[in-house]
Amino acid sequence: RRERGTEEAAPDVFDEDGLRAPDPVRMNQLIGGGRHDDGSGVLSRAEDETVSWMFPPPNHLSFPGSFQEARTLGKSEKKWLLVNIQLHTEFASHELNRDVWTDEFIVTLLRSNLVFWQRGHTSGDACEYMHKYHLTEEMLPRIALLDPRTGAEIITIAGYLSPQDLANIILEFLDSNSFDDTVAPRPRHIDMRSRAVEQTTAHDTSSSADNYGFTEATVGTTVGTTGTTTGTGVLSVSSSSSSCEPVKETKAGSSSGDSGMKRVVEECSGEKETGRAGERGERWREREEERVEMAAVPRKRQWCLVPEEPSVDPNVTRISIKLVDGSTVKRRFRKSDPVEVLFSLAASCITDEKNIGKEFDIFTILPARSLRESLGVSLEEANLLNCQVVMRWIT
């Protein structure tokens, strides 16, 4: 006889090796649906049992409640909402878990300025979000920056992006927008998956410029019967020529080249000695080429000199700068040093020739604000004592 509330145990079944067969699987459903049964939302954010991650999601960083609860928290604390919907079958989602959500600076940035809410696409919370914002699996992984007051998506990012790129986007947004603004931020979409295609297209376009005379191979000289037209549209008269008729310029000619051409032609028309006219045209062409070369060289901004690193002292502070390449440089400064010394140090760390002279800015983290307008202010007055700042390019 079996007592009430108990079940009769199944007889043990052993295989030929003497191992007991596993117990049968039982599937039950909680009465009333069971969602948020303990108030923590564990079931609503739980993914399908078949989902496996190469790199674990940042559950310690993501807000554990529902999407509406995350919006409520954002409104009460006046923080923007950052949402990440993952797709475990897309490797970009694994890369985000591996690179972005473990980055020290990104973690600090999220905890201090935003409410972060991440879900896998098989969870109940993610399904509701995808239905609300009309998302499909083909659009994942997706990162979205939302206004918690309205739920509107302000910045949406499809695919994988590096921690540096995400930090630049967030810092630029925080620097340009505030909860007190009466005008809603302008929506922006970034599709990282098509970046490679766009770059390839741009490369093909630049290579096809040979047909239009813009490449180095074609911006040369075109020899005519009466003279030579250079790539800058300047007429050079041959010493053996007896006339000074203008030759049709190439498409590489600029507006300054047009005026120069006209002046040279006018001078040549009044000259009796074509050799003298050709000499003047040649000199003007050399000056014009030199001007073009100087304009092509990036002008490196002259920051103040980086002072020698002082020893440990009560009037000395230590500041960490997160560079654009992801590396960090730490150094001691005097509290009376101007903010400009941070820009000088960051500029001295630029080693890539293509980035030398490129404009950049430095931001604080708590709160996110630009330091470019405070170059003459001392580090102490700018409240930059024993802190970390981040460098980013000005786009």
Short mmCIF file of C-alpha atoms in Angstrom, two decimals:
data_model
loop_
_atom_site.label_atom_id
_atom_site.label_comp_id
_atom_site.label_asym_id
_atom_site.label_seq_id
_atom_site.Cartn_x
_atom_site.Cartn_y
_atom_site.Cartn_z
CA ARG A 1 0.00 0.00 0.00
CA ARG A 2 1.27 3.47 -0.90
CA GLU A 3 0.78 6.31 1.59
CA ARG A 4 -0.86 9.52 0.47
CA GLY A 5 1.59 12.11 -0.87
CA THR A 6 4.29 9.61 -1.72
CA GLU A 7 5.24 7.83 -4.93
CA GLU A 8 6.31 4.27 -5.38
CA ALA A 9 10.00 4.15 -6.25
CA ALA A 10 10.82 2.65 -9.62
CA PRO A 11 12.87 -0.53 -9.45
CA ASP A 12 16.57 -0.09 -10.11
CA VAL A 13 17.64 -1.14 -13.60
CA PHE A 14 21.30 -2.00 -14.21
CA ASP A 15 23.06 -2.44 -17.51
CA GLU A 16 25.56 -5.13 -18.38
CA ASP A 17 28.37 -3.11 -16.78
CA GLY A 18 26.50 -2.83 -13.51
CA LEU A 19 25.60 0.86 -13.90
CA ARG A 20 22.16 2.01 -12.84
CA ALA A 21 20.03 3.65 -15.50
CA PRO A 22 19.29 7.37 -14.98
CA ASP A 23 16.04 8.45 -13.40
CA PRO A 24 13.28 9.44 -15.82
CA VAL A 25 12.93 13.15 -16.60
CA ARG A 26 9.84 14.84 -15.21
CA MET A 27 8.58 18.18 -16.57
CA ASN A 28 6.27 20.25 -14.34
CA GLN A 29 4.74 23.70 -14.62
CA LEU A 30 4.23 26.09 -11.74
CA ILE A 31 0.65 27.08 -11.05
CA GLY A 32 -0.09 30.59 -12.32
CA GLY A 33 2.63 30.66 -14.93
CA GLY A 34 5.60 30.92 -12.56
CA ARG A 35 7.20 34.07 -14.03
CA HIS A 36 8.94 36.19 -11.40
CA ASP A 37 7.91 33.60 -8.84
CA ASP A 38 10.47 34.79 -6.28
CA GLY A 39 10.43 38.44 -7.24
CA SER A 40 13.91 38.31 -8.77
CA GLY A 41 12.91 37.67 -12.38
CA VAL A 42 15.19 34.64 -12.65
CA LEU A 43 12.80 32.67 -14.84
CA SER A 44 12.09 35.62 -17.12
CA ARG A 45 15.76 36.14 -17.93
CA ALA A 46 16.69 32.45 -18.06
CA GLU A 47 17.61 31.12 -21.49
CA ASP A 48 16.81 27.83 -23.14
CA GLU A 49 18.69 24.87 -21.66
CA THR A 50 20.26 24.15 -25.05
CA VAL A 51 22.04 27.54 -25.10
CA SER A 52 25.76 27.36 -24.35
CA TRP A 53 28.19 30.27 -24.29
CA MET A 54 31.89 30.22 -25.10
CA PHE A 55 32.27 33.24 -22.81
CA PRO A 56 29.72 33.71 -20.00
CA PRO A 57 27.33 36.67 -20.11
CA PRO A 58 28.02 39.46 -17.59
CA ASN A 59 25.21 38.62 -15.19
CA HIS A 60 27.01 40.58 -12.47
CA LEU A 61 26.82 43.71 -14.62
CA SER A 62 23.33 43.36 -16.11
CA PHE A 63 20.27 44.64 -14.25
CA PRO A 64 18.38 41.56 -12.99
CA GLY A 65 14.84 42.92 -13.25
CA SER A 66 12.51 43.25 -16.19
CA PHE A 67 12.80 45.81 -18.96
CA GLN A 68 10.13 48.01 -17.39
CA GLU A 69 11.90 47.84 -14.04
CA ALA A 70 15.14 48.88 -15.75
CA ARG A 71 13.34 51.87 -17.26
CA THR A 72 11.96 52.81 -13.87
CA LEU A 73 15.44 52.67 -12.34
CA GLY A 74 16.83 54.80 -15.16
CA LYS A 75 14.16 57.44 -14.68
CA SER A 76 14.63 57.60 -10.91
CA GLU A 77 18.44 57.84 -11.12
CA LYS A 78 18.45 59.95 -14.31
CA LYS A 79 20.54 57.44 -16.22
CA TRP A 80 20.24 56.37 -19.84
CA LEU A 81 19.42 52.72 -20.54
CA LEU A 82 21.82 50.51 -22.51
CA VAL A 83 20.27 47.28 -23.84
CA ASN A 84 22.09 44.32 -25.38
CA ILE A 85 20.13 41.47 -26.98
CA GLN A 86 22.38 38.50 -27.75
CA LEU A 87 22.15 35.62 -30.21
CA HIS A 88 24.20 32.62 -29.12
CA THR A 89 24.45 31.24 -32.67
CA GLU A 90 26.20 34.44 -33.81
CA PHE A 91 29.89 34.62 -32.95
CA ALA A 92 29.71 38.41 -32.59
CA SER A 93 27.65 37.88 -29.44
CA HIS A 94 30.40 35.73 -27.95
CA GLU A 95 32.94 38.41 -28.89
CA LEU A 96 30.92 41.05 -27.05
CA ASN A 97 30.94 38.92 -23.90
CA ARG A 98 34.66 38.25 -24.27
CA ASP A 99 35.96 41.72 -25.18
CA VAL A 100 33.45 44.46 -24.43
CA TRP A 101 31.55 43.53 -21.27
CA THR A 102 34.78 42.50 -19.53
CA ASP A 103 36.68 45.68 -20.40
CA GLU A 104 37.59 47.55 -17.23
CA PHE A 105 36.78 50.97 -18.61
CA ILE A 106 33.46 49.86 -20.13
CA VAL A 107 32.43 48.31 -16.81
CA THR A 108 33.26 51.54 -14.96
CA LEU A 109 31.47 53.61 -17.58
CA LEU A 110 28.30 51.51 -17.38
CA ARG A 111 28.12 51.35 -13.61
CA SER A 112 28.57 55.08 -13.19
CA ASN A 113 26.52 56.54 -16.05
CA LEU A 114 24.07 53.96 -17.43
CA VAL A 115 21.66 51.17 -16.56
CA PHE A 116 22.82 48.05 -18.41
CA TRP A 117 20.28 45.36 -19.37
CA GLN A 118 21.42 42.28 -21.32
CA ARG A 119 19.38 39.27 -22.33
CA GLY A 120 19.77 36.24 -24.58
CA HIS A 121 17.21 36.02 -27.38
CA THR A 122 15.65 32.81 -26.01
CA SER A 123 14.72 34.36 -22.65
CA GLY A 124 11.24 35.63 -21.94
CA ASP A 125 12.44 39.21 -21.39
CA ALA A 126 14.25 39.26 -24.72
CA CYS A 127 11.25 37.87 -26.58
CA GLU A 128 9.08 40.65 -25.19
CA TYR A 129 11.67 43.28 -26.09
CA MET A 130 12.12 41.93 -29.63
CA HIS A 131 8.35 41.92 -30.14
CA LYS A 132 8.02 45.48 -28.82
CA TYR A 133 10.78 46.85 -31.06
CA HIS A 134 10.09 44.61 -34.07
CA LEU A 135 13.42 42.79 -34.02
CA THR A 136 14.32 39.53 -35.74
CA GLU A 137 17.21 37.14 -35.20
CA GLU A 138 18.87 38.49 -38.35
CA MET A 139 19.25 41.86 -36.57
CA LEU A 140 21.17 40.41 -33.60
CA PRO A 141 23.34 40.97 -31.69
CA ARG A 142 22.03 44.44 -31.01
CA ILE A 143 23.11 47.20 -28.65
CA ALA A 144 20.68 50.05 -28.08
CA LEU A 145 20.90 53.23 -26.04
CA LEU A 146 17.41 54.24 -24.92
CA ASP A 147 15.68 57.08 -23.17
CA PRO A 148 14.12 55.41 -20.11
CA ARG A 149 11.40 58.05 -19.92
CA THR A 150 9.95 57.32 -23.36
CA GLY A 151 11.52 53.96 -24.22
CA ALA A 152 12.72 55.41 -27.55
CA GLU A 153 15.87 53.95 -29.06
CA ILE A 154 18.39 56.77 -29.59
CA ILE A 155 21.47 54.86 -30.76
CA THR A 156 21.27 51.33 -32.18
CA ILE A 157 24.30 49.21 -33.06
CA ALA A 158 24.12 45.96 -35.02
CA GLY A 159 27.01 43.50 -34.79
CA TYR A 160 30.30 43.61 -32.92
CA LEU A 161 32.32 46.70 -32.10
CA SER A 162 35.45 47.10 -30.03
CA PRO A 163 35.43 48.44 -26.46
CA GLN A 164 37.19 51.60 -27.66
CA ASP A 165 34.53 52.28 -30.30
CA LEU A 166 31.69 51.72 -27.85
CA ALA A 167 33.36 53.95 -25.26
CA ASN A 168 33.77 56.71 -27.84
CA ILE A 169 30.10 56.48 -28.85
CA ILE A 170 28.88 56.55 -25.24
CA LEU A 171 31.18 59.38 -24.19
CA GLU A 172 30.24 61.47 -27.22
CA PHE A 173 26.57 60.95 -26.43
CA LEU A 174 26.92 61.75 -22.72
CA ASP A 175 28.89 64.88 -23.55
CA SER A 176 26.24 66.13 -25.98
CA ASN A 177 23.03 65.15 -24.18
CA SER A 178 21.51 65.61 -20.76
CA PHE A 179 18.34 64.57 -18.98
CA ASP A 180 17.50 68.24 -18.56
CA ASP A 181 17.44 68.87 -22.32
CA THR A 182 14.00 69.68 -23.71
CA VAL A 183 14.87 68.49 -27.22
CA ALA A 184 15.02 64.74 -27.78
CA PRO A 185 18.36 63.40 -29.12
CA ARG A 186 18.44 62.56 -32.80
CA PRO A 187 18.22 58.79 -33.52
CA ARG A 188 21.30 57.15 -34.99
CA HIS A 189 21.91 53.64 -36.34
CA ILE A 190 25.32 52.00 -36.76
CA ASP A 191 25.59 48.73 -38.68
CA MET A 192 28.99 47.28 -37.89
CA ARG A 193 28.26 44.22 -40.05
CA SER A 194 28.34 46.31 -43.22
CA ARG A 195 31.50 48.23 -42.33
CA ALA A 196 33.73 45.77 -44.17
CA VAL A 197 31.51 45.99 -47.24
CA GLU A 198 31.57 49.79 -47.12
CA GLN A 199 35.34 49.86 -46.78
CA THR A 200 35.70 47.51 -49.75
CA THR A 201 33.38 49.69 -51.81
CA ALA A 202 35.34 52.80 -50.88
CA HIS A 203 38.57 51.09 -51.88
CA ASP A 204 37.10 50.09 -55.23
CA THR A 205 35.90 53.65 -55.81
CA SER A 206 39.31 55.12 -55.08
CA SER A 207 41.01 52.62 -57.36
CA SER A 208 38.59 53.44 -60.17
CA ALA A 209 39.62 57.09 -59.95
CA ASP A 210 42.23 56.33 -62.60
CA ASN A 211 39.51 57.00 -65.17
CA TYR A 212 39.07 60.54 -63.88
CA GLY A 213 42.67 61.66 -63.50
CA PHE A 214 42.79 61.74 -59.67
CA THR A 215 45.45 59.13 -58.97
CA GLU A 216 49.14 59.70 -58.72
CA ALA A 217 49.72 57.87 -61.99
CA THR A 218 47.52 60.24 -64.00
CA VAL A 219 48.23 63.50 -62.19
CA GLY A 220 51.33 63.89 -64.28
CA THR A 221 51.91 65.84 -67.46
CA THR A 222 50.10 65.90 -70.75
CA VAL A 223 52.26 66.96 -73.66
CA GLY A 224 50.65 69.05 -76.38
CA THR A 225 51.88 70.59 -79.58
CA THR A 226 52.50 74.01 -78.07
CA GLY A 227 53.21 73.32 -74.41
CA THR A 228 52.70 71.09 -71.39
CA THR A 229 49.83 71.09 -68.92
CA THR A 230 50.77 69.75 -65.49
CA GLY A 231 48.50 67.98 -63.05
CA THR A 232 47.82 71.28 -61.33
CA GLY A 233 46.55 72.90 -64.49
CA VAL A 234 49.60 75.18 -65.01
CA LEU A 235 50.89 75.91 -68.47
CA SER A 236 54.61 75.39 -69.07
CA VAL A 237 55.77 76.72 -72.43
CA SER A 238 58.46 74.82 -74.27
CA SER A 239 61.53 76.82 -75.21
CA SER A 240 61.20 75.60 -78.77
CA SER A 241 57.62 76.85 -79.03
CA SER A 242 56.94 80.14 -80.77
CA SER A 243 53.43 80.64 -79.39
CA CYS A 244 51.80 80.63 -75.98
CA GLU A 245 48.39 79.11 -76.54
CA PRO A 246 46.75 77.59 -73.47
CA VAL A 247 46.37 73.80 -73.33
CA LYS A 248 43.21 72.23 -71.89
CA GLU A 249 43.78 71.48 -68.21
CA THR A 250 43.17 68.11 -66.57
CA LYS A 251 40.46 67.45 -64.00
CA ALA A 252 43.00 67.57 -61.20
CA GLY A 253 43.22 71.37 -61.57
CA SER A 254 41.96 73.44 -58.64
CA SER A 255 40.43 76.89 -58.45
CA SER A 256 43.77 78.37 -57.43
CA GLY A 257 45.31 76.57 -60.40
CA ASP A 258 42.74 78.22 -62.69
CA SER A 259 43.71 81.72 -61.58
CA GLY A 260 47.39 80.83 -61.85
CA MET A 261 46.87 79.47 -65.36
CA LYS A 262 45.12 82.66 -66.41
CA ARG A 263 47.89 84.86 -65.01
CA VAL A 264 50.62 82.84 -66.70
CA VAL A 265 48.78 82.90 -70.02
CA GLU A 266 48.32 86.67 -69.80
CA GLU A 267 52.00 87.15 -69.09
CA CYS A 268 52.93 84.85 -71.95
CA SER A 269 50.69 86.71 -74.42
CA GLY A 270 52.60 89.94 -73.77
CA GLU A 271 56.05 88.41 -73.90
CA LYS A 272 58.14 88.46 -77.02
CA GLU A 273 60.60 85.92 -75.73
CA THR A 274 58.91 82.58 -75.18
CA GLY A 275 61.88 81.31 -73.17
CA ARG A 276 61.30 83.98 -70.54
CA ALA A 277 57.58 83.16 -70.40
CA GLY A 278 58.33 79.48 -69.95
CA GLU A 279 60.72 80.28 -67.10
CA ARG A 280 58.03 82.25 -65.27
CA GLY A 281 55.47 79.50 -65.75
CA GLU A 282 57.91 76.91 -64.44
CA ARG A 283 58.66 78.96 -61.32
CA TRP A 284 54.93 79.39 -60.60
CA ARG A 285 54.37 75.66 -61.09
CA GLU A 286 57.12 74.83 -58.58
CA ARG A 287 55.65 77.20 -55.99
CA GLU A 288 52.19 75.73 -56.53
CA GLU A 289 53.44 72.16 -56.14
CA GLU A 290 55.25 73.13 -52.94
CA ARG A 291 52.06 74.71 -51.57
CA VAL A 292 50.05 71.57 -52.33
CA GLU A 293 52.65 69.36 -50.64
CA MET A 294 52.67 71.54 -47.53
CA ALA A 295 48.87 71.46 -47.35
CA ALA A 296 48.90 67.65 -47.52
CA VAL A 297 51.18 67.36 -44.47
CA PRO A 298 49.12 67.18 -41.23
CA ARG A 299 49.85 70.04 -38.90
CA LYS A 300 50.79 68.80 -35.47
CA ARG A 301 49.30 70.91 -32.72
CA GLN A 302 51.88 72.34 -30.38
CA TRP A 303 50.92 71.36 -26.84
CA CYS A 304 52.86 72.51 -23.80
CA LEU A 305 55.89 70.50 -22.74
CA VAL A 306 55.26 67.54 -20.46
CA PRO A 307 56.94 68.38 -17.14
CA GLU A 308 59.26 65.96 -15.45
CA GLU A 309 57.46 63.43 -13.31
CA PRO A 310 57.64 64.62 -9.70
CA SER A 311 58.32 62.39 -6.74
CA VAL A 312 55.65 61.42 -4.24
CA ASP A 313 54.52 64.51 -2.39
CA PRO A 314 51.30 65.89 -0.81
CA ASN A 315 51.09 68.35 -3.71
CA VAL A 316 51.35 65.55 -6.29
CA THR A 317 48.53 63.47 -7.79
CA ARG A 318 48.46 60.38 -9.95
CA ILE A 319 46.31 60.29 -13.10
CA SER A 320 45.59 57.39 -15.46
CA ILE A 321 44.84 58.06 -19.16
CA LYS A 322 43.03 55.43 -21.23
CA LEU A 323 44.44 55.87 -24.74
CA VAL A 324 42.55 55.33 -27.99
CA ASP A 325 44.34 52.03 -28.70
CA GLY A 326 43.08 50.60 -25.40
CA SER A 327 46.35 50.88 -23.49
CA THR A 328 46.70 52.87 -20.28
CA VAL A 329 49.42 55.30 -19.23
CA LYS A 330 49.77 56.32 -15.59
CA ARG A 331 51.82 59.25 -14.37
CA ARG A 332 52.27 61.64 -11.47
CA PHE A 333 51.61 65.36 -11.90
CA ARG A 334 51.67 68.36 -9.63
CA LYS A 335 48.22 69.50 -8.60
CA SER A 336 49.06 72.97 -9.91
CA ASP A 337 49.86 71.68 -13.43
CA PRO A 338 47.36 72.76 -16.11
CA VAL A 339 44.96 70.29 -17.70
CA GLU A 340 46.87 70.75 -20.94
CA VAL A 341 49.64 68.47 -19.64
CA LEU A 342 47.24 65.54 -20.01
CA PHE A 343 46.77 66.37 -23.69
CA SER A 344 50.53 66.73 -24.10
CA LEU A 345 51.13 63.31 -22.58
CA ALA A 346 48.40 61.69 -24.69
CA ALA A 347 49.77 63.30 -27.87
CA SER A 348 53.27 62.02 -27.10
CA CYS A 349 51.88 58.47 -26.94
CA ILE A 350 50.58 58.58 -30.55
CA THR A 351 52.97 56.38 -32.52
CA ASP A 352 50.95 55.67 -35.67
CA GLU A 353 52.08 58.13 -38.37
CA LYS A 354 48.61 58.37 -39.91
CA ASN A 355 47.21 59.65 -36.59
CA ILE A 356 49.91 62.23 -35.87
CA GLY A 357 48.28 65.65 -35.83
CA LYS A 358 44.78 64.18 -35.59
CA GLU A 359 42.46 66.07 -33.27
CA PHE A 360 41.44 64.33 -30.04
CA ASP A 361 39.72 65.07 -26.77
CA ILE A 362 40.02 63.79 -23.21
CA PHE A 363 36.98 63.00 -21.07
CA THR A 364 36.34 62.36 -17.41
CA ILE A 365 34.25 59.37 -16.38
CA LEU A 366 32.31 60.53 -13.31
CA PRO A 367 30.55 62.41 -14.80
CA ALA A 368 31.48 62.23 -18.49
CA ARG A 369 32.65 65.71 -19.55
CA SER A 370 35.14 67.15 -22.02
CA LEU A 371 38.38 68.69 -20.76
CA ARG A 372 39.17 70.54 -23.98
CA GLU A 373 37.63 73.76 -22.65
CA SER A 374 39.67 73.60 -19.44
CA LEU A 375 43.22 73.48 -20.79
CA GLY A 376 44.42 76.41 -18.66
CA VAL A 377 42.73 75.23 -15.45
CA SER A 378 44.86 73.44 -12.88
CA LEU A 379 44.32 69.74 -12.23
CA GLU A 380 43.16 70.49 -8.71
CA GLU A 381 40.65 73.12 -9.83
CA ALA A 382 39.34 70.73 -12.50
CA ASN A 383 38.82 68.05 -9.80
CA LEU A 384 41.19 65.63 -11.52
CA LEU A 385 43.05 64.32 -8.50
CA ASN A 386 43.81 60.58 -8.46
CA CYS A 387 41.37 59.79 -11.24
CA GLN A 388 41.12 58.08 -14.63
CA VAL A 389 40.33 59.87 -17.88
CA VAL A 390 39.83 58.59 -21.42
CA MET A 391 41.15 59.82 -24.77
CA ARG A 392 39.13 59.66 -27.98
CA TRP A 393 39.37 61.02 -31.52
CA ILE A 394 37.24 63.95 -32.58
CA THR A 395 35.21 62.72 -35.56
#
